Tab-separated table of C-alpha atoms in Angstrom:
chain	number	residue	atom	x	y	z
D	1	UNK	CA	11.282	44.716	-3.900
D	2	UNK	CA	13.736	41.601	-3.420
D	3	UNK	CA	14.032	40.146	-0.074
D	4	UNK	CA	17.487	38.044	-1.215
D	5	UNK	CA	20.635	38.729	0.191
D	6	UNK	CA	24.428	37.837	-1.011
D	7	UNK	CA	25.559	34.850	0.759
D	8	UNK	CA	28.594	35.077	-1.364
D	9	UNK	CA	29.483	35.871	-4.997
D	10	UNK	CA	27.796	32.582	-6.324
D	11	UNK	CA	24.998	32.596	-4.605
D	12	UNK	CA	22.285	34.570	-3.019
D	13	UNK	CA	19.542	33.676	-1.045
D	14	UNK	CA	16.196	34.834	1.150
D	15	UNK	CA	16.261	35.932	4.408
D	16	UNK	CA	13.354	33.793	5.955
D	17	UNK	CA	12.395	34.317	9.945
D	18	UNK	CA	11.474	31.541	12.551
D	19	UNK	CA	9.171	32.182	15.376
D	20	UNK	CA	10.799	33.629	17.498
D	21	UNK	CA	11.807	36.587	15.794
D	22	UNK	CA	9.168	38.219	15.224
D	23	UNK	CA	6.606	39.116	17.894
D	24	UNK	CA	2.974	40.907	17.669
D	25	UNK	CA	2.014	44.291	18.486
D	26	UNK	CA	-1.201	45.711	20.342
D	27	UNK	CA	-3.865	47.766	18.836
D	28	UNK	CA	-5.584	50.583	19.613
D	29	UNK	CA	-8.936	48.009	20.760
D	30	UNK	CA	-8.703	45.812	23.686
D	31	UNK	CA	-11.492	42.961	24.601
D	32	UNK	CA	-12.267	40.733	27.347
D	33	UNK	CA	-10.588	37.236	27.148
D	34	UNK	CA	-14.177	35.794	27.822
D	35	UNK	CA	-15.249	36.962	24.368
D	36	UNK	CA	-12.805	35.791	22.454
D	37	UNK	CA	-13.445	32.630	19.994
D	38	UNK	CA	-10.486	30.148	19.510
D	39	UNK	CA	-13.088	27.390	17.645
D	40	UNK	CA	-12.479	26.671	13.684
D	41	UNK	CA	-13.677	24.307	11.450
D	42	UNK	CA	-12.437	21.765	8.707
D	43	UNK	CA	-14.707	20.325	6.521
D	44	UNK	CA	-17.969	19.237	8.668
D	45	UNK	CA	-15.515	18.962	11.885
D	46	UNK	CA	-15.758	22.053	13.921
D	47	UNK	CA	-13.682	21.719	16.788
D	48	UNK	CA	-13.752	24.277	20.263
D	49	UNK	CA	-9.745	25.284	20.161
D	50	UNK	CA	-7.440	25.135	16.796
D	51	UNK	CA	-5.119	22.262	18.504
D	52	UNK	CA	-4.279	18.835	16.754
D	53	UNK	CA	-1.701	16.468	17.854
D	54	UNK	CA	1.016	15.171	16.605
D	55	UNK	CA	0.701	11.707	15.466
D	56	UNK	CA	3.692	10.688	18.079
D	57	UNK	CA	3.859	7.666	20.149
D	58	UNK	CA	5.499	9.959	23.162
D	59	UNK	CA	2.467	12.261	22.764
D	60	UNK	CA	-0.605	10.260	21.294
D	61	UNK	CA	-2.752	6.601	22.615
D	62	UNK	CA	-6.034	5.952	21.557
D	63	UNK	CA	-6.391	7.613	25.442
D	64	UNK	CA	-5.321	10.540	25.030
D	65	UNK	CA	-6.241	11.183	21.364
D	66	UNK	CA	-10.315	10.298	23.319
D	67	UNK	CA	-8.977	12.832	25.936
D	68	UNK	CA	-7.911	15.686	23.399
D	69	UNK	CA	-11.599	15.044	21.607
D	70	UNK	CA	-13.412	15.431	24.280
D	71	UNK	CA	-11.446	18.627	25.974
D	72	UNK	CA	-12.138	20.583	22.205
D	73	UNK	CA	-9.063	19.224	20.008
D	74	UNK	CA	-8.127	16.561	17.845
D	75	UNK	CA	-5.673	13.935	18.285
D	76	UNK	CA	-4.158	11.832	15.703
D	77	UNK	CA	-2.893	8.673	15.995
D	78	UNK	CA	0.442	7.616	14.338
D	79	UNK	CA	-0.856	4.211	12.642
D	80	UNK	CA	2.842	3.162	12.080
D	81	UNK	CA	3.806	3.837	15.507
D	82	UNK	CA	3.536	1.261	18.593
D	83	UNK	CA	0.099	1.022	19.161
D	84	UNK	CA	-0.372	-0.657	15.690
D	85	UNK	CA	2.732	-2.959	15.970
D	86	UNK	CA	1.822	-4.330	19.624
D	87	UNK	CA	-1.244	-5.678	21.102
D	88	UNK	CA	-0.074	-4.064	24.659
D	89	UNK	CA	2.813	-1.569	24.064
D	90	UNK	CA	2.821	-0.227	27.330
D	91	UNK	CA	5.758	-1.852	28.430
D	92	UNK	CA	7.746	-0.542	25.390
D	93	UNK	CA	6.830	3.203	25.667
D	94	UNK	CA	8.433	2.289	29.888
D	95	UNK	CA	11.393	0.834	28.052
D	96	UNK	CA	11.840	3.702	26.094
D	97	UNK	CA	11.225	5.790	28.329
D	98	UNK	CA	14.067	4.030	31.149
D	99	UNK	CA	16.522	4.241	28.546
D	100	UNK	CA	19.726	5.992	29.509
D	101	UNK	CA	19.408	9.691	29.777
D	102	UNK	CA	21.745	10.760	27.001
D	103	UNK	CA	21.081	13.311	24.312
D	104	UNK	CA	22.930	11.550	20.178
D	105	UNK	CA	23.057	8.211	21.990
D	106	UNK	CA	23.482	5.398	19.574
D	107	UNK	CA	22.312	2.709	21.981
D	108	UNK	CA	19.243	4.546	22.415
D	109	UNK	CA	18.882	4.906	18.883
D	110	UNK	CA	20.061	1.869	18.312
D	111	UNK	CA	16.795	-0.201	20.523
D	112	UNK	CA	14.252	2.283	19.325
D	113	UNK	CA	14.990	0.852	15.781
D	114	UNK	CA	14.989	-2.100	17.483
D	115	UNK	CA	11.179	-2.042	18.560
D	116	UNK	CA	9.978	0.086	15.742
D	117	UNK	CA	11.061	-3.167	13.885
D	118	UNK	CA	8.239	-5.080	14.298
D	119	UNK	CA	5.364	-5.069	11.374
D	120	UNK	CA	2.290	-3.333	11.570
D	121	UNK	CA	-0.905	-5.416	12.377
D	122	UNK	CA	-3.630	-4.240	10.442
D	123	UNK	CA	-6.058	-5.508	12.830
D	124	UNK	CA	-4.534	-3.227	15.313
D	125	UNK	CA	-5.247	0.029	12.835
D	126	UNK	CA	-8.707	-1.095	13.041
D	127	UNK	CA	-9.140	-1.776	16.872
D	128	UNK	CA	-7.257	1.669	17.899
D	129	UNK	CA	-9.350	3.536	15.471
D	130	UNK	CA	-12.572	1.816	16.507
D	131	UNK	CA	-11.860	2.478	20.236
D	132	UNK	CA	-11.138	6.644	19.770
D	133	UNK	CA	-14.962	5.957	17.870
D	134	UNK	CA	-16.525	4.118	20.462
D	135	UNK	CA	-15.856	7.501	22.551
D	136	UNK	CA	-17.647	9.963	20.274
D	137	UNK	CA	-14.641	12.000	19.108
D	138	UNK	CA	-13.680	12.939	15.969
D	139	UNK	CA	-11.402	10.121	14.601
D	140	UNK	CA	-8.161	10.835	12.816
D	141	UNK	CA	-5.024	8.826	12.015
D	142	UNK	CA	-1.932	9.524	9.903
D	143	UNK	CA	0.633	7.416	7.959
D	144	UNK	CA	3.877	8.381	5.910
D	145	UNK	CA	3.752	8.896	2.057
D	146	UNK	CA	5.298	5.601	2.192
D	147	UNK	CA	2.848	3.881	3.862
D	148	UNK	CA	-0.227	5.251	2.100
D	149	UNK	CA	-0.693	2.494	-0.378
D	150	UNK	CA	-0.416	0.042	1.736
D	151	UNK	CA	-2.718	0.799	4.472
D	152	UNK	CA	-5.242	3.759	3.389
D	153	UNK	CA	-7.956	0.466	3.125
D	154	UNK	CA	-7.368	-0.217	6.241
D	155	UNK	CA	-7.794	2.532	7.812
D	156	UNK	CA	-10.978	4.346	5.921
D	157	UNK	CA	-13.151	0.622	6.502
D	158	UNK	CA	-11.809	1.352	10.416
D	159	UNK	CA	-14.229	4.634	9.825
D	160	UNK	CA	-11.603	7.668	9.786
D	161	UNK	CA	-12.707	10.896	10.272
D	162	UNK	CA	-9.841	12.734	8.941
D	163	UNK	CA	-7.162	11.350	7.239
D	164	UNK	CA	-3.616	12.699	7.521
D	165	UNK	CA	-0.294	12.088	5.311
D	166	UNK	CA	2.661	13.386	7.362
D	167	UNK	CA	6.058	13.391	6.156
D	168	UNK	CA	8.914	15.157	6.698
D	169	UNK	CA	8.231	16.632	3.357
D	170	UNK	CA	5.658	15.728	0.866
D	171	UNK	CA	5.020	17.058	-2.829
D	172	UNK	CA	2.542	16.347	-4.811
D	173	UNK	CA	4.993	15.170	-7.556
D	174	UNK	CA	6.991	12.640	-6.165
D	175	UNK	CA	9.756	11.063	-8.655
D	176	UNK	CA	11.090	7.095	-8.490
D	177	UNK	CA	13.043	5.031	-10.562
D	178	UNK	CA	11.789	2.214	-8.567
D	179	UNK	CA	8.044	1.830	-7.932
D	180	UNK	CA	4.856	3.884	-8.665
D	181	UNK	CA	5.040	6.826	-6.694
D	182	UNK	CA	1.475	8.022	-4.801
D	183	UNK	CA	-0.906	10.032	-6.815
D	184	UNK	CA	-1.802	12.893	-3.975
D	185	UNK	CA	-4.752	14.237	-6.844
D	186	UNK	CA	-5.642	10.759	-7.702
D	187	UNK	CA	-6.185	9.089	-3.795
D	188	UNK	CA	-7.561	12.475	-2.455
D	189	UNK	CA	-10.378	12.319	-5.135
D	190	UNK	CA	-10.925	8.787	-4.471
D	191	UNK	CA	-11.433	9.169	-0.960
D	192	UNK	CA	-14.799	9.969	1.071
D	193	UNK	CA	-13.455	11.966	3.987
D	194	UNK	CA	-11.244	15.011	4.452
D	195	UNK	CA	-7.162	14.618	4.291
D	196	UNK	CA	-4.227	16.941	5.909
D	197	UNK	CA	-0.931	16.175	4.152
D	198	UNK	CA	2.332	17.745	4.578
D	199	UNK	CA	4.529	19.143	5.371
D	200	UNK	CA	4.988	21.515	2.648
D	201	UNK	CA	7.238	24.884	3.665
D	202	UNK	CA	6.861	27.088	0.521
D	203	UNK	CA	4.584	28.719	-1.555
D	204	UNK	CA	4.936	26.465	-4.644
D	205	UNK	CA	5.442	23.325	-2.700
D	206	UNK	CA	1.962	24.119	-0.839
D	207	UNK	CA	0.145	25.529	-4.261
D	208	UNK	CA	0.764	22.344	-5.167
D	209	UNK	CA	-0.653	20.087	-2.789
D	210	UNK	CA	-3.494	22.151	-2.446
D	211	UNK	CA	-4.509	21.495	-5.890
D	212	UNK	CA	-4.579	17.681	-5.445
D	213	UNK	CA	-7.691	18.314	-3.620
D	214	UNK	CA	-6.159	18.404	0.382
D	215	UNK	CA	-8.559	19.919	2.929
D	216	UNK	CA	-5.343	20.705	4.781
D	217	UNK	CA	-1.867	21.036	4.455
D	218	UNK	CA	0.711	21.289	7.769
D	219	UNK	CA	3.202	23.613	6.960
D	220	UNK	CA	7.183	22.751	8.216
D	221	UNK	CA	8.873	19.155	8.763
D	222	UNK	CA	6.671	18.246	11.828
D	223	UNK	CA	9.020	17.636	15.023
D	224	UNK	CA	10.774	20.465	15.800
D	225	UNK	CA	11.760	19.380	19.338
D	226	UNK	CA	13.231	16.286	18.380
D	227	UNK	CA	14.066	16.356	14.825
D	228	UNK	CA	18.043	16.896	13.234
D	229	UNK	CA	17.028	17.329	10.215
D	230	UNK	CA	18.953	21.046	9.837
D	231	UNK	CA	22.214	18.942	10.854
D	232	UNK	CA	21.308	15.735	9.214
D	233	UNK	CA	20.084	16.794	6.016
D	234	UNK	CA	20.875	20.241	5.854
D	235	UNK	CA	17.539	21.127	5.342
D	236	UNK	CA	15.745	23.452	7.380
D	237	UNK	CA	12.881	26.033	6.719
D	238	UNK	CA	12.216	28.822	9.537
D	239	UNK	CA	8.646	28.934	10.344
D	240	UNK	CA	7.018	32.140	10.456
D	241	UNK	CA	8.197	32.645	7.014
D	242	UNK	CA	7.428	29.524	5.829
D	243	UNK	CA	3.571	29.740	7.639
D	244	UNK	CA	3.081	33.278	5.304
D	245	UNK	CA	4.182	31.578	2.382
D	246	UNK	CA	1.324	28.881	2.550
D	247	UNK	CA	-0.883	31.460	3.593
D	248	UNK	CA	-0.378	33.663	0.444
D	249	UNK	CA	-0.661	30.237	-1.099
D	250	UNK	CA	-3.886	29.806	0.302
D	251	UNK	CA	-5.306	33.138	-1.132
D	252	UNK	CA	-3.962	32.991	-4.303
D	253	UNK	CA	-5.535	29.216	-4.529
D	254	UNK	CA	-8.917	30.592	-3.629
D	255	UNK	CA	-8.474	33.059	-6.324
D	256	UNK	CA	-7.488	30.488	-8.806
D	257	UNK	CA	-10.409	27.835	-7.726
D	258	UNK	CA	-13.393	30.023	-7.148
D	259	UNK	CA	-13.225	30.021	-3.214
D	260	UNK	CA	-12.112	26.713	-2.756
D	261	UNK	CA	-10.438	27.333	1.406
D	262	UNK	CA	-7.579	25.021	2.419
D	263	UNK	CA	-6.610	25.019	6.110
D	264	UNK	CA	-2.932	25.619	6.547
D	265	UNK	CA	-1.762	24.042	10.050
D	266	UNK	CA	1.496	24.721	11.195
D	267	UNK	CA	3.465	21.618	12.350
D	268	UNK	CA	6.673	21.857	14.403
D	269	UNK	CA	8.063	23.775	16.419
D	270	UNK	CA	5.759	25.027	18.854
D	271	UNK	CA	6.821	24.429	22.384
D	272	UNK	CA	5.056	27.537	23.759
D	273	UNK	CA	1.527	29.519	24.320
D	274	UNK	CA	3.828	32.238	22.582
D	275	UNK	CA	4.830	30.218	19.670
D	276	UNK	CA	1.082	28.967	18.703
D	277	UNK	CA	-0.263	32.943	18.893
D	278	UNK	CA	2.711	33.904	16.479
D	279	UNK	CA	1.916	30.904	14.128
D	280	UNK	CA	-1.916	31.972	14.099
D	281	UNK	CA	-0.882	35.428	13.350
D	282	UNK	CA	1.134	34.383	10.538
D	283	UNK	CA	-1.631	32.891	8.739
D	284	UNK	CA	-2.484	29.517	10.248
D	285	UNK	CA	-5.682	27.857	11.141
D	286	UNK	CA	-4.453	25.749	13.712
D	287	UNK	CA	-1.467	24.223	14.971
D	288	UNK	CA	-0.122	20.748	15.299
D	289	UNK	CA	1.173	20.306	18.647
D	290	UNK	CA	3.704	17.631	19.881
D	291	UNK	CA	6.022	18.679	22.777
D	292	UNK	CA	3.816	20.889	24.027
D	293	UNK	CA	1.369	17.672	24.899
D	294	UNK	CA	3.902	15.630	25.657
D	295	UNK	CA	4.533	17.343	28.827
D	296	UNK	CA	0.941	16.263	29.769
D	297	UNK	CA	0.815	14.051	32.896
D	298	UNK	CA	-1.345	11.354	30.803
D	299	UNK	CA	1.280	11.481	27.625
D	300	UNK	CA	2.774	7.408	26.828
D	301	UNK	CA	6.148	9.316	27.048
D	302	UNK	CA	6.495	10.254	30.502
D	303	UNK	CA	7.553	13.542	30.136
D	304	UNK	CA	9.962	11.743	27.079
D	305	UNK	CA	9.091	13.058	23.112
D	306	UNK	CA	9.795	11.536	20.249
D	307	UNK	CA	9.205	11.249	16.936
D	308	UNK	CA	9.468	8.808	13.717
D	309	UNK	CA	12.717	10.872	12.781
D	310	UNK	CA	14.481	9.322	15.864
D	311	UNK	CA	13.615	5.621	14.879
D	312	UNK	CA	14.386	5.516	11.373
D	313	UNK	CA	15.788	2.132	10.476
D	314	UNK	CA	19.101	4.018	7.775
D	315	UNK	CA	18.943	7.590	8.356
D	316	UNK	CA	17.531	8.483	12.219
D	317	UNK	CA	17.219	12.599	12.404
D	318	UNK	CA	16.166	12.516	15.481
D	319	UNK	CA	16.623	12.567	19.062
D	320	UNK	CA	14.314	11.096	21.923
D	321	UNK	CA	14.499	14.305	23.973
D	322	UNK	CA	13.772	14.857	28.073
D	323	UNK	CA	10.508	17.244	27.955
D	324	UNK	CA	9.324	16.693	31.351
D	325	UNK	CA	5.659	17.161	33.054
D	326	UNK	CA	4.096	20.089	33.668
D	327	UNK	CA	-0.072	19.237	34.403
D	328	UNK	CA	-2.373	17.147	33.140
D	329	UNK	CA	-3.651	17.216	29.919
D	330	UNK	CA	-6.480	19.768	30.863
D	331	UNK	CA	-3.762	22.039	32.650
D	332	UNK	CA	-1.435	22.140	29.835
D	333	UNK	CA	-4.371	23.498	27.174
D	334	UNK	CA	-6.691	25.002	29.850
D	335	UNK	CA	-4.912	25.833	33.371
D	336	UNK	CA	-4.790	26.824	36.291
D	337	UNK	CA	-1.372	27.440	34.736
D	338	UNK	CA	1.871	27.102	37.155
D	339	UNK	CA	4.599	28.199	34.790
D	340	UNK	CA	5.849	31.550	33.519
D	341	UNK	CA	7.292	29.821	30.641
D	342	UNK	CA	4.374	29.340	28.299
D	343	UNK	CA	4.345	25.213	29.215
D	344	UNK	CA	0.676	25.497	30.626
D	345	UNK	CA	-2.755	26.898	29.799
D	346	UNK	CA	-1.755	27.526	25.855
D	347	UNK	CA	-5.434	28.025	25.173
D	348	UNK	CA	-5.482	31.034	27.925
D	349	UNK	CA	-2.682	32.518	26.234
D	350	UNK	CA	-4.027	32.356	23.195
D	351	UNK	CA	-7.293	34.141	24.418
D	352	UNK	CA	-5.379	36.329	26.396
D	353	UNK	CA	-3.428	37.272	23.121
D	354	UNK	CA	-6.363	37.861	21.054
D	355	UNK	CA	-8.469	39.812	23.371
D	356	UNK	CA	-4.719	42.200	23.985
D	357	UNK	CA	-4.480	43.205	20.561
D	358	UNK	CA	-8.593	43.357	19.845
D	359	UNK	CA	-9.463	40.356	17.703
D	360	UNK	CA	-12.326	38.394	18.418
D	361	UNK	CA	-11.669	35.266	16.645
D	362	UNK	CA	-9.105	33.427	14.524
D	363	UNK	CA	-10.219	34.508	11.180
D	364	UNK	CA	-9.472	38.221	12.368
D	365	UNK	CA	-6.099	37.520	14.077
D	366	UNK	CA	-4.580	36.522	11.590
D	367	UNK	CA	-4.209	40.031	10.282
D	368	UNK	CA	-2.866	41.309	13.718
D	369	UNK	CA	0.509	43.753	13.295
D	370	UNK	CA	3.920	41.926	13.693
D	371	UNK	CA	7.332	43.034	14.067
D	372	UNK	CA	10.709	41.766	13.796
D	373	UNK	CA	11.601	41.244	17.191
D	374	UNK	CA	15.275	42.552	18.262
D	375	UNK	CA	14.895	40.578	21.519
D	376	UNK	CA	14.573	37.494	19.877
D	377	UNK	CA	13.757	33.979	21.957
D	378	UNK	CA	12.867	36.438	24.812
């Protein structure tokens, strides 16, 4: 069976679905919400609902990363990002978030660049991890491919948790003319504690990184509210495909190493309690979550999101983008839930989801029935 279509004579190509065309579809069993599980596990780290932030600034402090740890999750902080360039960046993330109210403006682009531009202190990485430790929650911080070398040091002496390498896309065969690209196999094996990297959005792309070792690997290009990376690049990768991909990728890797399990956690995307069930079903073991928490009332962004896309000193693909408020933090993952629009209590509708079609826990749902929806975004 081929799934390709004719584009035109000279080329063909595979007809991939997002999110929100496909939905799920009950079962003959129904179950109480109240006995449904939404906990999972990577590595030692067992955690009470399958939600990690996004290593944004608009979405992610040491305070709410301590927050998100102790309502069940697990934040991640960006340790490129403003809390490890300023001693006291609260009046940036206010700047930033009292610039003009413009979607593709170039002066707001232009002054995000502006403040991104200062260096990274790496006595900051090591006081921002220390305080999310200090609290008791699990610690995690990510950097860029880029920034890897560089920093990794700092950041496992700091006493990481979980270390993440977020990209918009990362292989684990990376070519340059210029300098000595990072070894993913090499600096996973070297390390003492668990790593995510991605994103990866295909099969082979994801085989890949899952044999350098990865606990993890997020599956998309991470910040789907705010990044232009279809109309930048031209580069774009629908996500319920791409999540089923990695997940076939993830059997066929246990196959091939003897039962070796590597998390796949989607990343981008996922605005709503709607999208997160559908990316579960597809095959993930969590999601990575940025808009969706940057609506809390304690988010640095104040109801603004953002990613590194928008700041990038030559090619921003990215837009700071007006998200708004809809609860606190505990609201937004837990309820009472105010909104018919999937903004609040995503953990409820999750539940609610699972115990619908009959599925006690994560593990199972992920074999629920889907459909292609006709009624798509609806």
């Amino acid at each position: 069976m081929t799934y390709e279509i004719e584009i035109g004579r000279g080329k063909r190509g595979r007809r991939a679905y997002s999110l929100d065309d496909i939905a799920i579809v009950p079962n003959r069993r129904t179950r109480d919400p109240k006995d449904v599980s939404v906990s999972w596990q990577i590595d030692a780290y067992k955690f009470e609902m399958p939600v990690i932030a996004a290593p944004m600034d608009s979405a992610m402090s040491p305070e709410t990363a301590i927050a998100l740890g102790r309502l069940g999750g697990l934040g991640v902080l960006d340790l490129e990002g403003l809390w490890t360039r300023y001693e006291d960046p609260q009046s940036i993330l206010d700047e930033i978030a009292a610039l003009e109210d413009e979607v593709n403006s170039p002066a707001v682009t232009g002054r995000m660049q502006e403040l991104y531009r200062a260096p990274i202190q790496p006595e900051l990485i090591t006081s921002r991890l220390a305080e999310i430790r200090a609290a008791g929650v699990t610690v995690a911080g990510s950097l860029t491919p880029q920034r890897t070398q560089e920093h990794y040091k700092t950041v496992v002496a700091a006493g990481v948790d979980i270390f993440v390498i977020r990209g918009t896309t990362v292989s684990a065969e990376h070519v340059s003319k210029d300098h000595e690209p990072l070894n993913l196999k090499q600096f996973i094996y070297e390390l003492d504690v668990p790593v995510i990297v991605g994103g990866a959005a295909g099969y082979t792309p994801a085989l890949h990184l899952m044999r350098t070792g990865a606990a993890g690997v997020l599956v998309g290009f991470g910040g789907g509210a705010t990044a232009t990376t279809r109309r930048a690049l031209g580069i774009h990768s629908p996500m319920a495909s791409a999540i089923s991909d990695v997940a076939a990728a993830r059997r066929d890797y246990m196959d091939e190493s003897g039962g070796r399990y590597v998390h796949v956690i989607a990343d981008g995307g996922m605005g709503t309690s709607g999208d997160i069930v559908k990316a579960i079903a597809m095959g993930a073991d969590a999601v990575m979550l940025g808009s969706a928490l940057a609506r809390a009332e304690e988010a640095p962004g104040k109801g603004w999101h953002w990613g590194q896309e928008a700041h990038h000193l030559e090619l921003p693909r990215g837009d700071r983008a007006n998200v708004g408020t809809v609860g606190s933090l505990a609201e937004v993952l837990f309820g009472p839930g105010h909104h018919t629009n999937g903004t609040s209590n995503l953990i409820g509708a999750l539940r609610r989801s699972m115990a619908t079609t009959g599925y006690s826990d994560l593990k199972e749902f992920q074999r629920v029935d889907v459909v292609v929806s006709p009624y798509a975004g609806n």
